[in-house]
GROMACS .gro file of C-alpha atoms in nm:
model
  286
    1MET     CA    1  -3.561  -3.117   0.940
    2LYS     CA    2  -3.777  -3.115   1.255
    3SER     CA    3  -3.471  -3.092   1.479
    4LEU     CA    4  -3.329  -2.806   1.270
    5ILE     CA    5  -3.658  -2.614   1.291
    6HIS     CA    6  -3.661  -2.677   1.667
    7ASP     CA    7  -3.307  -2.534   1.693
    8TYR     CA    8  -3.404  -2.214   1.512
    9ILE     CA    9  -3.713  -2.181   1.731
   10GLU     CA   10  -3.491  -2.226   2.039
   11LEU     CA   11  -3.271  -1.940   1.919
   12CYS     CA   12  -3.578  -1.715   1.941
   13LYS     CA   13  -3.634  -1.791   2.312
   14PRO     CA   14  -4.007  -1.853   2.250
   15ARG     CA   15  -4.110  -1.858   2.618
   16VAL     CA   16  -3.954  -1.518   2.681
   17VAL     CA   17  -4.103  -1.376   2.360
   18MET     CA   18  -4.445  -1.517   2.450
   19LEU     CA   19  -4.437  -1.340   2.788
   20MET     CA   20  -4.339  -1.017   2.610
   21ILE     CA   21  -4.628  -1.054   2.365
   22ILE     CA   22  -4.874  -1.110   2.650
   23THR     CA   23  -4.769  -0.778   2.804
   24SER     CA   24  -4.785  -0.613   2.462
   25ILE     CA   25  -5.141  -0.741   2.409
   26VAL     CA   26  -5.245  -0.598   2.745
   27GLY     CA   27  -5.094  -0.262   2.649
   28MET     CA   28  -5.296  -0.268   2.327
   29CYS     CA   29  -5.621  -0.361   2.498
   30LEU     CA   30  -5.583  -0.101   2.774
   31ALA     CA   31  -5.498   0.180   2.532
   32PRO     CA   32  -5.786   0.424   2.466
   33THR     CA   33  -5.944   0.350   2.128
   34SER     CA   34  -6.286   0.378   1.966
   35SER     CA   35  -6.282   0.018   1.842
   36PHE     CA   36  -6.120  -0.315   1.925
   37PRO     CA   37  -5.755  -0.294   1.805
   38VAL     CA   38  -5.761  -0.585   1.558
   39ILE     CA   39  -5.482  -0.461   1.326
   40PRO     CA   40  -5.236  -0.382   1.611
   41LEU     CA   41  -5.316  -0.715   1.776
   42ILE     CA   42  -5.228  -0.906   1.460
   43TRP     CA   43  -4.960  -0.707   1.281
   44GLY     CA   44  -4.824  -0.522   1.582
   45ASN     CA   45  -4.761  -0.833   1.785
   46LEU     CA   46  -4.619  -1.016   1.485
   47GLY     CA   47  -4.371  -0.737   1.423
   48ILE     CA   48  -4.277  -0.708   1.790
   49ALA     CA   49  -4.238  -1.086   1.821
   50LEU     CA   50  -4.010  -1.104   1.516
   51VAL     CA   51  -3.783  -0.824   1.640
   52ALA     CA   52  -3.776  -0.975   1.990
   53SER     CA   53  -3.683  -1.311   1.837
   54ALA     CA   54  -3.402  -1.141   1.645
   55ALA     CA   55  -3.271  -0.989   1.968
   56ALA     CA   56  -3.286  -1.330   2.137
   57THR     CA   57  -3.092  -1.490   1.850
   58LEU     CA   58  -2.823  -1.222   1.867
   59ASN     CA   59  -2.804  -1.287   2.241
   60HIS     CA   60  -2.727  -1.653   2.163
   61VAL     CA   61  -2.450  -1.540   1.925
   62ALA     CA   62  -2.295  -1.292   2.167
   63ASP     CA   63  -2.312  -1.524   2.470
   64GLN     CA   64  -2.189  -1.845   2.307
   65HIS     CA   65  -1.853  -1.826   2.485
   66ILE     CA   66  -2.017  -1.814   2.828
   67ASP     CA   67  -2.315  -2.036   2.742
   68LYS     CA   68  -2.081  -2.334   2.708
   69LEU     CA   69  -1.964  -2.282   3.068
   70MET     CA   70  -2.310  -2.286   3.225
   71LYS     CA   71  -2.531  -2.591   3.281
   72ARG     CA   72  -2.845  -2.392   3.203
   73THR     CA   73  -2.719  -2.295   2.856
   74GLU     CA   74  -2.461  -2.555   2.756
   75HIS     CA   75  -2.707  -2.734   2.524
   76ARG     CA   76  -2.805  -2.429   2.320
   77PRO     CA   77  -2.792  -2.474   1.938
   78ILE     CA   78  -2.488  -2.253   1.870
   79VAL     CA   79  -2.289  -2.396   2.160
   80GLN     CA   80  -2.355  -2.749   2.037
   81GLY     CA   81  -2.273  -2.655   1.679
   82ARG     CA   82  -2.619  -2.743   1.548
   83VAL     CA   83  -2.656  -2.392   1.403
   84THR     CA   84  -2.355  -2.189   1.288
   85VAL     CA   85  -2.289  -1.832   1.399
   86LYS     CA   86  -2.311  -1.710   1.040
   87LYS     CA   87  -2.652  -1.868   0.983
   88SER     CA   88  -2.773  -1.737   1.319
   89ILE     CA   89  -2.677  -1.380   1.226
   90TYR     CA   90  -2.851  -1.411   0.888
   91PHE     CA   91  -3.157  -1.552   1.064
   92ALA     CA   92  -3.162  -1.263   1.313
   93ALA     CA   93  -3.122  -1.010   1.031
   94VAL     CA   94  -3.419  -1.154   0.840
   95LEU     CA   95  -3.634  -1.155   1.155
   96ALA     CA   96  -3.537  -0.799   1.248
   97VAL     CA   97  -3.587  -0.650   0.900
   98THR     CA   98  -3.918  -0.831   0.849
   99GLY     CA   99  -4.046  -0.724   1.191
  100MET     CA  100  -3.943  -0.361   1.141
  101LEU     CA  101  -4.104  -0.346   0.796
  102ILE     CA  102  -4.429  -0.485   0.937
  103LEU     CA  103  -4.431  -0.223   1.213
  104PHE     CA  104  -4.350   0.065   0.976
  105ILE     CA  105  -4.604  -0.040   0.711
  106PHE     CA  106  -4.897  -0.168   0.918
  107ILE     CA  107  -4.860   0.009   1.254
  108ASN     CA  108  -4.669   0.338   1.294
  109SER     CA  109  -4.316   0.476   1.296
  110LEU     CA  110  -4.316   0.549   1.672
  111THR     CA  111  -4.373   0.182   1.758
  112ALA     CA  112  -4.114   0.074   1.500
  113ILE     CA  113  -3.851   0.315   1.638
  114LEU     CA  114  -3.914   0.215   2.000
  115THR     CA  115  -3.895  -0.153   1.903
  116PHE     CA  116  -3.566  -0.091   1.722
  117PHE     CA  117  -3.417   0.083   2.026
  118SER     CA  118  -3.526  -0.207   2.247
  119LEU     CA  119  -3.344  -0.443   2.008
  120ILE     CA  120  -3.026  -0.234   2.028
  121GLY     CA  121  -3.063  -0.196   2.404
  122TYR     CA  122  -3.094  -0.570   2.471
  123ALA     CA  123  -2.880  -0.732   2.201
  124GLY     CA  124  -2.619  -0.456   2.198
  125PHE     CA  125  -2.587  -0.243   2.509
  126TYR     CA  126  -2.698  -0.503   2.765
  127THR     CA  127  -2.560  -0.826   2.617
  128LEU     CA  128  -2.228  -0.693   2.488
  129TYR     CA  129  -2.148  -0.438   2.761
  130LEU     CA  130  -2.366  -0.408   3.071
  131LYS     CA  131  -2.390  -0.781   3.141
  132HIS     CA  132  -2.013  -0.796   3.184
  133ALA     CA  133  -1.951  -0.449   3.326
  134THR     CA  134  -2.153  -0.412   3.649
  135PRO     CA  135  -2.357  -0.616   3.899
  136GLN     CA  136  -2.633  -0.360   3.836
  137ASN     CA  137  -2.660  -0.490   3.478
  138ILE     CA  138  -3.016  -0.612   3.529
  139VAL     CA  139  -3.127  -0.284   3.687
  140ILE     CA  140  -2.977  -0.059   3.419
  141GLY     CA  141  -3.053  -0.282   3.124
  142GLY     CA  142  -3.398  -0.385   3.243
  143ILE     CA  143  -3.567  -0.106   3.049
  144ALA     CA  144  -3.509  -0.293   2.720
  145GLY     CA  145  -3.704  -0.594   2.843
  146ALA     CA  146  -3.974  -0.382   3.009
  147ILE     CA  147  -4.084  -0.191   2.700
  148PRO     CA  148  -4.330  -0.437   2.529
  149PRO     CA  149  -4.649  -0.304   2.699
  150LEU     CA  150  -4.556   0.047   2.587
  151LEU     CA  151  -4.506  -0.086   2.233
  152GLY     CA  152  -4.857  -0.229   2.251
  153TRP     CA  153  -4.988   0.104   2.376
  154THR     CA  154  -4.816   0.309   2.103
  155ALA     CA  155  -4.925   0.059   1.836
  156VAL     CA  156  -5.283   0.163   1.911
  157THR     CA  157  -5.247   0.530   2.006
  158ASN     CA  158  -4.926   0.637   1.829
  159THR     CA  159  -4.844   0.832   2.147
  160ILE     CA  160  -4.649   0.778   2.469
  161SER     CA  161  -4.865   0.832   2.775
  162PRO     CA  162  -4.817   0.804   3.155
  163GLU     CA  163  -5.040   0.493   3.165
  164GLY     CA  164  -4.825   0.316   2.909
  165LEU     CA  165  -4.510   0.413   3.097
  166LEU     CA  166  -4.662   0.280   3.420
  167LEU     CA  167  -4.694  -0.064   3.259
  168VAL     CA  168  -4.324  -0.041   3.172
  169LEU     CA  169  -4.242   0.058   3.530
  170ILE     CA  170  -4.414  -0.253   3.668
  171ILE     CA  171  -4.198  -0.484   3.456
  172TYR     CA  172  -3.886  -0.274   3.521
  173VAL     CA  173  -3.921  -0.307   3.900
  174TRP     CA  174  -4.015  -0.677   3.865
  175THR     CA  175  -3.699  -0.759   3.670
  176PRO     CA  176  -3.433  -0.746   3.947
  177PRO     CA  177  -3.603  -0.984   4.195
  178HIS     CA  178  -3.691  -1.213   3.904
  179PHE     CA  179  -3.335  -1.241   3.771
  180TRP     CA  180  -3.151  -1.223   4.102
  181ALA     CA  181  -3.351  -1.519   4.234
  182LEU     CA  182  -3.228  -1.721   3.936
  183ALA     CA  183  -2.876  -1.583   3.985
  184ILE     CA  184  -2.873  -1.717   4.343
  185TYR     CA  185  -2.983  -2.060   4.224
  186ARG     CA  186  -2.726  -2.054   3.940
  187LEU     CA  187  -2.451  -1.887   4.145
  188GLU     CA  188  -2.181  -2.137   4.050
  189ASP     CA  189  -2.262  -2.105   3.682
  190TYR     CA  190  -2.236  -1.726   3.683
  191ALA     CA  191  -1.914  -1.743   3.885
  192LYS     CA  192  -1.766  -1.994   3.640
  193ALA     CA  193  -1.858  -1.770   3.347
  194ASN     CA  194  -1.722  -1.465   3.537
  195ILE     CA  195  -2.044  -1.268   3.494
  196PRO     CA  196  -2.074  -0.999   3.765
  197MET     CA  197  -2.420  -1.090   3.888
  198LEU     CA  198  -2.504  -0.949   4.230
  199PRO     CA  199  -2.481  -1.279   4.428
  200HIS     CA  200  -2.133  -1.338   4.282
  201THR     CA  201  -1.998  -0.987   4.348
  202HIS     CA  202  -2.174  -0.888   4.672
  203GLY     CA  203  -2.280  -1.218   4.824
  204VAL     CA  204  -2.606  -1.409   4.855
  205ALA     CA  205  -2.720  -1.237   5.176
  206TYR     CA  206  -2.690  -0.891   5.021
  207THR     CA  207  -2.875  -1.012   4.710
  208LYS     CA  208  -3.159  -1.155   4.918
  209LEU     CA  209  -3.200  -0.819   5.093
  210ASN     CA  210  -3.216  -0.643   4.756
  211ILE     CA  211  -3.472  -0.894   4.629
  212LEU     CA  212  -3.688  -0.827   4.934
  213LEU     CA  213  -3.664  -0.448   4.896
  214TYR     CA  214  -3.742  -0.458   4.525
  215THR     CA  215  -4.038  -0.690   4.586
  216ILE     CA  216  -4.181  -0.448   4.842
  217LEU     CA  217  -4.129  -0.166   4.591
  218LEU     CA  218  -4.300  -0.381   4.327
  219ALA     CA  219  -4.602  -0.425   4.555
  220CYS     CA  220  -4.631  -0.046   4.572
  221VAL     CA  221  -4.577   0.013   4.201
  222SER     CA  222  -4.820  -0.261   4.095
  223SER     CA  223  -5.090  -0.088   4.303
  224LEU     CA  224  -5.055   0.238   4.110
  225PRO     CA  225  -5.299   0.143   3.829
  226PHE     CA  226  -5.573   0.128   4.095
  227ILE     CA  227  -5.454   0.446   4.267
  228ILE     CA  228  -5.463   0.651   3.944
  229TYR     CA  229  -5.802   0.501   3.842
  230MET     CA  230  -5.650   0.309   3.552
  231SER     CA  231  -5.803  -0.010   3.696
  232GLY     CA  232  -6.068  -0.103   3.950
  233MET     CA  233  -6.128  -0.313   4.257
  234VAL     CA  234  -6.100  -0.648   4.075
  235TYR     CA  235  -5.743  -0.566   3.981
  236PHE     CA  236  -5.656  -0.426   4.322
  237ILE     CA  237  -5.781  -0.730   4.514
  238GLY     CA  238  -5.611  -0.969   4.274
  239VAL     CA  239  -5.278  -0.788   4.262
  240THR     CA  240  -5.275  -0.755   4.642
  241CYS     CA  241  -5.311  -1.133   4.674
  242ALA     CA  242  -5.039  -1.185   4.412
  243ASN     CA  243  -4.808  -0.946   4.599
  244ILE     CA  244  -4.868  -1.124   4.930
  245VAL     CA  245  -4.771  -1.457   4.773
  246PHE     CA  246  -4.462  -1.300   4.610
  247ILE     CA  247  -4.348  -1.147   4.938
  248TYR     CA  248  -4.409  -1.484   5.109
  249HIS     CA  249  -4.177  -1.656   4.862
  250VAL     CA  250  -3.916  -1.383   4.899
  251LEU     CA  251  -3.927  -1.399   5.281
  252ARG     CA  252  -3.880  -1.776   5.266
  253LEU     CA  253  -3.582  -1.716   5.040
  254TYR     CA  254  -3.447  -1.446   5.274
  255TRP     CA  255  -3.459  -1.672   5.580
  256SER     CA  256  -3.351  -1.995   5.413
  257ASP     CA  257  -3.016  -2.127   5.292
  258ASP     CA  258  -3.185  -2.372   5.057
  259SER     CA  259  -3.123  -2.277   4.693
  260VAL     CA  260  -3.452  -2.446   4.600
  261CYS     CA  261  -3.629  -2.146   4.757
  262ALA     CA  262  -3.452  -1.925   4.503
  263LEU     CA  263  -3.575  -2.144   4.218
  264ARG     CA  264  -3.932  -2.138   4.353
  265THR     CA  265  -3.917  -1.760   4.383
  266PHE     CA  266  -3.793  -1.735   4.026
  267HIS     CA  267  -4.071  -1.959   3.896
  268TYR     CA  268  -4.339  -1.771   4.090
  269SER     CA  269  -4.208  -1.439   3.959
  270ILE     CA  270  -4.288  -1.556   3.605
  271HIS     CA  271  -4.642  -1.652   3.708
  272TYR     CA  272  -4.673  -1.323   3.898
  273LEU     CA  273  -4.611  -1.108   3.592
  274GLY     CA  274  -4.865  -1.304   3.392
  275ILE     CA  275  -5.119  -1.274   3.675
  276VAL     CA  276  -5.072  -0.896   3.705
  277PHE     CA  277  -5.124  -0.831   3.335
  278LEU     CA  278  -5.412  -1.077   3.312
  279LEU     CA  279  -5.578  -0.897   3.602
  280LEU     CA  280  -5.535  -0.564   3.424
  281LEU     CA  281  -5.705  -0.712   3.119
  282VAL     CA  282  -5.992  -0.878   3.309
  283ASP     CA  283  -6.057  -0.567   3.518
  284HIS     CA  284  -6.059  -0.349   3.205
  285TYR     CA  285  -6.326  -0.553   3.027
  286LEU     CA  286  -6.537  -0.612   3.338
   0.00000   0.00000   0.00000
C-alpha cells in the first residue's frame, strides 16, 4: 500500500507543485487586502495544488511513450506499469474536479477559470502539441507554468492587476534558462526521444547564448518590483545578489564544455526562484 501511495504521489510531481504553491502564497500575501488572507491561503492553495497535480498526472499519461526512452523518466509509475493509464486518468479527473470545485465554492470564479486554462495550457497545448512542434516550446508554453502567483493574487483580490502580472513575468522569463540548462545536461535523452529542445535542434553553443541573454533579461525583470515601488531595498539588495550568482553560473556554463556546469545551473535556477519570491515576502512584511 505504501508503494502504491508513493506512486500516485509521484504522478503529481510534488516538488514542482510545491514550488508553484510557494509562488502562489507570495502572490496572496503581496495582494492588497484589509486582513491576512487566511481563506485563500488554505482553500486557494489546496485547489490550485490539486489542479496542478492533475495536470502533472496527465503529463505522465501523455509522455509515457517518451518517458521510457529517457534515463530521467524511465522509472516513472506509468512507464514501469505500477499504475495503469486508465487509473491515472481517473485520478487526474478526481483531482481536477475537486480542485475546481474548491476554487469555485471557496475562492472566486476568476481564479477557478484561470486555473482551468493553466491546466489546459500545460496538459493539453504544451504537452500534446508544443513540446513536439518547436524548439521554442518552453518559451511559448511557459505562460502555463508561470501563472501560479497571479492565481494567488486573484484568489485574494478577484482582479488581475499589473503587479500580479509582473510576478508572472518573472517566472516566464526564468523558465527558458531553467529548462534549457537541463536540456543541455540531458541532451542525449531528448535526442533519443526526438523532442525538439533547443540544444538538439540548434546546438549547445547557441543554447548557451540564449541562456545567457535570458538570464540578463531576468536580472532586469526581477528588478522591476523595486523600480515600481512594489518592494523595497531589502528585496533589491537580495535579488541583485541572487542575479549576480545566477549570471556567474551561466557564464561558467557558457565558457565550459563540462555538462556538470549545466546541471549546477539548473539546480541553482530552482533555488533562485525560491529566493526571489521569499525576498518579496520578507520585504513586504518588513
